[in-house]
Short mmCIF file of C-alpha atoms in Angstrom, two decimals:
data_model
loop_
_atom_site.label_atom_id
_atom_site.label_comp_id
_atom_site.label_asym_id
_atom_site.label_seq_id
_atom_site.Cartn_x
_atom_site.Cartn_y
_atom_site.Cartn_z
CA UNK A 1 -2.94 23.74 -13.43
CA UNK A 2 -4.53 24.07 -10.20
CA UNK A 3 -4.54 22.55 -6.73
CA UNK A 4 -7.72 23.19 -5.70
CA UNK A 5 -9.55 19.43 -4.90
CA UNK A 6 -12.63 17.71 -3.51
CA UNK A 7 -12.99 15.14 -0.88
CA UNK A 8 -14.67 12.78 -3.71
CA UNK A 9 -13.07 11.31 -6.51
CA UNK A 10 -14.73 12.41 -9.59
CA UNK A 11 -14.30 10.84 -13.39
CA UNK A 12 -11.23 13.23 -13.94
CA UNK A 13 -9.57 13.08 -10.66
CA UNK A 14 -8.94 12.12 -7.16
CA UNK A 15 -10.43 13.79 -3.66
CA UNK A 16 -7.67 14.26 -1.41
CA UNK A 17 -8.53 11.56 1.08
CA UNK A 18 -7.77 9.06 -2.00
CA UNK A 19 -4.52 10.68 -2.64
CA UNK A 20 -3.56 11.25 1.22
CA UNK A 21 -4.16 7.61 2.01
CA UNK A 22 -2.45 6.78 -1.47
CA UNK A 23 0.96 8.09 -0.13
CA UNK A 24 0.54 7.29 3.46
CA UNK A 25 0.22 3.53 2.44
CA UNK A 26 2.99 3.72 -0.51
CA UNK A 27 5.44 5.41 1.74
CA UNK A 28 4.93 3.19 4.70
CA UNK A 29 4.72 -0.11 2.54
CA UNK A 30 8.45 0.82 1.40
CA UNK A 31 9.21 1.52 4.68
CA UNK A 32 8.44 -1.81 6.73
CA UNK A 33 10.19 -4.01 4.16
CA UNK A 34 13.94 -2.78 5.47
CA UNK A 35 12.70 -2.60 8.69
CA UNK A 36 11.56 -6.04 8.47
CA UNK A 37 14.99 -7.34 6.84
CA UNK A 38 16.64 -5.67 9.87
CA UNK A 39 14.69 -7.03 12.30
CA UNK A 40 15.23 -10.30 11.08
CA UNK A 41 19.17 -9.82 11.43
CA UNK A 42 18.78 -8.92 15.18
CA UNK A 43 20.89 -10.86 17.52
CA UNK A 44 18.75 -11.82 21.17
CA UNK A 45 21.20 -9.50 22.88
CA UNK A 46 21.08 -6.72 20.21
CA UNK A 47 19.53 -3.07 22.03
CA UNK A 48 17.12 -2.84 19.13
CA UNK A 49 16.16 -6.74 19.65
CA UNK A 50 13.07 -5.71 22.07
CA UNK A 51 12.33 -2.24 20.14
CA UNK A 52 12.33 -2.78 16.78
CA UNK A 53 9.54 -5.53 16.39
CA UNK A 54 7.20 -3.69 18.62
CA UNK A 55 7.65 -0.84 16.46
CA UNK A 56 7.48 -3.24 13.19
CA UNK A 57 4.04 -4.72 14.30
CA UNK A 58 2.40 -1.52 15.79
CA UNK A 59 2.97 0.17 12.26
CA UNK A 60 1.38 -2.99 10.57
CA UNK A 61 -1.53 -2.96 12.35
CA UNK A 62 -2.24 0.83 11.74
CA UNK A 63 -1.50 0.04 8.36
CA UNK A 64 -3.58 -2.60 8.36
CA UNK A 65 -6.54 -0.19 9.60
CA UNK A 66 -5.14 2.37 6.98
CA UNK A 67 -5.84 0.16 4.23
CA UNK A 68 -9.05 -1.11 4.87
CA UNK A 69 -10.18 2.86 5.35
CA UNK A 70 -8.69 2.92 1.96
CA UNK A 71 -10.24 -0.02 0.20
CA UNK A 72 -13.59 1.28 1.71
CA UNK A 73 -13.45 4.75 0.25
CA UNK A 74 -11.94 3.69 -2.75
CA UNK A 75 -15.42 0.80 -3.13
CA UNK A 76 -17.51 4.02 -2.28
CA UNK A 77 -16.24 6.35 -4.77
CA UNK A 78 -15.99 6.53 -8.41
CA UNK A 79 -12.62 6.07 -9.86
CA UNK A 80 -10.86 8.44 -12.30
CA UNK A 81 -10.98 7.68 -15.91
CA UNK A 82 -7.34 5.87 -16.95
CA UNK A 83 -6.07 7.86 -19.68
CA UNK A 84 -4.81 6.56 -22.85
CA UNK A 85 -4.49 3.35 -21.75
CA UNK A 86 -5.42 -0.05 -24.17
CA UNK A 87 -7.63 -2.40 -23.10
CA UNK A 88 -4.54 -4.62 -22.47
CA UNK A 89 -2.79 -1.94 -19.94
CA UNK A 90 -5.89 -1.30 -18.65
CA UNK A 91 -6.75 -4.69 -17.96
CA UNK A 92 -2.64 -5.08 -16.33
CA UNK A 93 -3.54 -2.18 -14.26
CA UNK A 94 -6.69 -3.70 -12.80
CA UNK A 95 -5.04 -7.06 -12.22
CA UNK A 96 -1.93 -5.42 -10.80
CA UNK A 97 -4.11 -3.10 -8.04
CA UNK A 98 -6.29 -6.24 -7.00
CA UNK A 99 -2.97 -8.07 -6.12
CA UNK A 100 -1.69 -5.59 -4.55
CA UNK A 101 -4.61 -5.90 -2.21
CA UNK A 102 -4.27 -9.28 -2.17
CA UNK A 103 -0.78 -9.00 -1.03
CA UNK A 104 -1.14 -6.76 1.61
CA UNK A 105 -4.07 -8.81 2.95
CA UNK A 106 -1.74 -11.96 3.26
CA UNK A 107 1.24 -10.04 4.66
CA UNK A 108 -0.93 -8.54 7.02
CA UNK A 109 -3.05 -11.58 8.43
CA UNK A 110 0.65 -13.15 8.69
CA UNK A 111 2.22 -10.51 10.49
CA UNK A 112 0.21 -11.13 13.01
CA UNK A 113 -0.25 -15.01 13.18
CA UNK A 114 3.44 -14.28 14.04
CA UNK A 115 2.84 -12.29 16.95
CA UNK A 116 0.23 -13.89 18.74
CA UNK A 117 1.36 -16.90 17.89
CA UNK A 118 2.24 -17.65 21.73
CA UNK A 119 -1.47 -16.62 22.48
CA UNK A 120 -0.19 -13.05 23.64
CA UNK A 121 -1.79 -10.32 21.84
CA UNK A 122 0.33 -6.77 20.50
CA UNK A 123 0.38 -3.77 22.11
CA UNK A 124 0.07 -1.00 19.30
CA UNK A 125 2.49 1.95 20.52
CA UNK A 126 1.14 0.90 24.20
CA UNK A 127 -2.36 3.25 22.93
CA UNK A 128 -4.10 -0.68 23.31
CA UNK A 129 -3.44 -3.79 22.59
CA UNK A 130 -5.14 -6.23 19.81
CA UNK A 131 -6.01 -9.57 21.43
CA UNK A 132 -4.37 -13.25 20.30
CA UNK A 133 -7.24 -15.38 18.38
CA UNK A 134 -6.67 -18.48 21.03
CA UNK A 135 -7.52 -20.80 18.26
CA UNK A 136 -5.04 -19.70 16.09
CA UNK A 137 -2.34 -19.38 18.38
CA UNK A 138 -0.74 -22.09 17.64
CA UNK A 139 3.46 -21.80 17.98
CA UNK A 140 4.17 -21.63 14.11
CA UNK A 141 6.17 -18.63 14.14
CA UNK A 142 8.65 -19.75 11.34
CA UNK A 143 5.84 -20.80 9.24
CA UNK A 144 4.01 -17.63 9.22
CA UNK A 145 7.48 -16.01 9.03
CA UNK A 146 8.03 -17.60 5.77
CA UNK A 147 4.71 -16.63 4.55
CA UNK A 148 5.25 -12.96 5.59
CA UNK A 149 8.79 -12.70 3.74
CA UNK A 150 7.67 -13.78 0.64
CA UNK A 151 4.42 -12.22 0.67
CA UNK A 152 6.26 -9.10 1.59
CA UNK A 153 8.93 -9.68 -0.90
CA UNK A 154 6.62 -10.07 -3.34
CA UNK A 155 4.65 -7.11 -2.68
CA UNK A 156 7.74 -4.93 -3.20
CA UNK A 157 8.63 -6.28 -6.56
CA UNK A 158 4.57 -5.29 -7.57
CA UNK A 159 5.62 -1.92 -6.12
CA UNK A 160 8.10 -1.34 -8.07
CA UNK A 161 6.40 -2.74 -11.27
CA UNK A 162 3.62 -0.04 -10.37
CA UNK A 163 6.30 2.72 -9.57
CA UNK A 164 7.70 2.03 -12.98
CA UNK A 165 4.23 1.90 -14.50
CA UNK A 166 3.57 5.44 -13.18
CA UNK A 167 7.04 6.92 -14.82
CA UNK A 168 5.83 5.54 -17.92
CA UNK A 169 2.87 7.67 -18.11
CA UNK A 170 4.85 10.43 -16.84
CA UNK A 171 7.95 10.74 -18.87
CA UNK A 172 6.72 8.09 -21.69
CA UNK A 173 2.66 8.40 -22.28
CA UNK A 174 3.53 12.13 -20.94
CA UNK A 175 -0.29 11.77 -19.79
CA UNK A 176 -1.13 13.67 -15.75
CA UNK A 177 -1.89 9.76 -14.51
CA UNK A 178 1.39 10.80 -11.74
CA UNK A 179 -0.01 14.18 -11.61
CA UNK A 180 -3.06 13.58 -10.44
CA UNK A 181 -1.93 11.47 -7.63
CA UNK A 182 0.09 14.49 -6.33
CA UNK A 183 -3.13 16.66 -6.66
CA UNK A 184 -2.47 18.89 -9.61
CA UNK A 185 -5.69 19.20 -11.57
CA UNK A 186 -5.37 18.80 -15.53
CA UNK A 187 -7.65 20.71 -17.46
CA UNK A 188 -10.85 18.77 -19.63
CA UNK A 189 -9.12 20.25 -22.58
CA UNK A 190 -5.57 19.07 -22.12
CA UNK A 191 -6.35 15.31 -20.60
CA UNK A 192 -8.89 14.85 -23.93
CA UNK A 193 -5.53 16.08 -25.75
CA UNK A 194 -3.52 13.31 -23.98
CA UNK A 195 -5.87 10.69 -24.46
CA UNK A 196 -5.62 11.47 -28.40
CA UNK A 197 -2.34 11.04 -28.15
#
């Protein structure tokens, strides 16, 4: 197995700009939702009261960029061949990555209805700062805030479903579905093998 990879995805596997964005998103998805929960259990007087959130919101919106670079390339390119799958997992796995989309879009937009929700707009890292939308800015903090928790909440229980999903194929299916998202390179030979199988 080798490691050698092109930009493009092909039919049998992923260009590393799929799989580099792949983990960037993954690792920072399971990385706002504690950082969130933490946030939330800030005291006014706490150090990490006026740190934290900044922090919390400049990460979302480069996530936010992140993603739609993602969803972008991903629309451009074709997408590996699922191996071994029935039409019913196949079908699960299409309906799981849309709402995962779907997900991140709402958790996003929230985020920051939450931020500019007093009309100010959020400094990203103090690089720039992403205006308010006036006419949205409209003082319902606690309502987005309940839309972001269980949109975010939500959106970790689909990542672990996927998580799972991929050790299935690993350790159950014993197909390179996990492999190839780590950039090893299965041979024609060998995946036709596993999709026999």
């Amino acid at each position: 197995m080798a490691l050698t990879r092109k930009i493009k995805n092909s039919k049998k596997q992923y260009g590393w700009p799929s799989i580099i964005m792949h983990w960037l998103v993954a690792l920072a998805v399971l990385g706002m939702y504690p950082l969130g929960l933490y946030i939330v259990s800030l005291g006014y007087y706490d150090p990490g009261y006026r740190v934290f959130p900044n922090i919390h919101r400049s990460i979302g919106l480069i996530l936010a960029a992140l993603v739609a670079v993602r969803l972008t390339w991903k629309l451009s390119n074709t997408s590996p061949q699922m191996l071994g799958q029935r039409k019913i997992e196949r079908f699960a796995a299409h309906a799981g990555h849309v709402a995962l989309y779907i997900l991140l879009f709402v958790v996003f937009s929230s985020g920051y209805l939450i931020s500019t929700a007093d009309g100010r707009g959020i400094s990203v890292f103090g690089w720039f700062t992403v205006p308010a939308i006036e006419a949205l800015a409209n003082r319902q903090e606690d309502f987005w805030g309940n839309i972001h928790f269980y949109a975010a909440t939500s959106l970790m229980v689909l990542t672990a479903v996927h998580i799972l999903a991929a050790l299935k194929h690993h350790f159950i299916n014993k197909d390179a579905t996990l492999k190839r998202m780590f950039g090893v390179v299965v041979t024609e030979s060998r995946e036709h093998k596993q999709q026999q199988e």
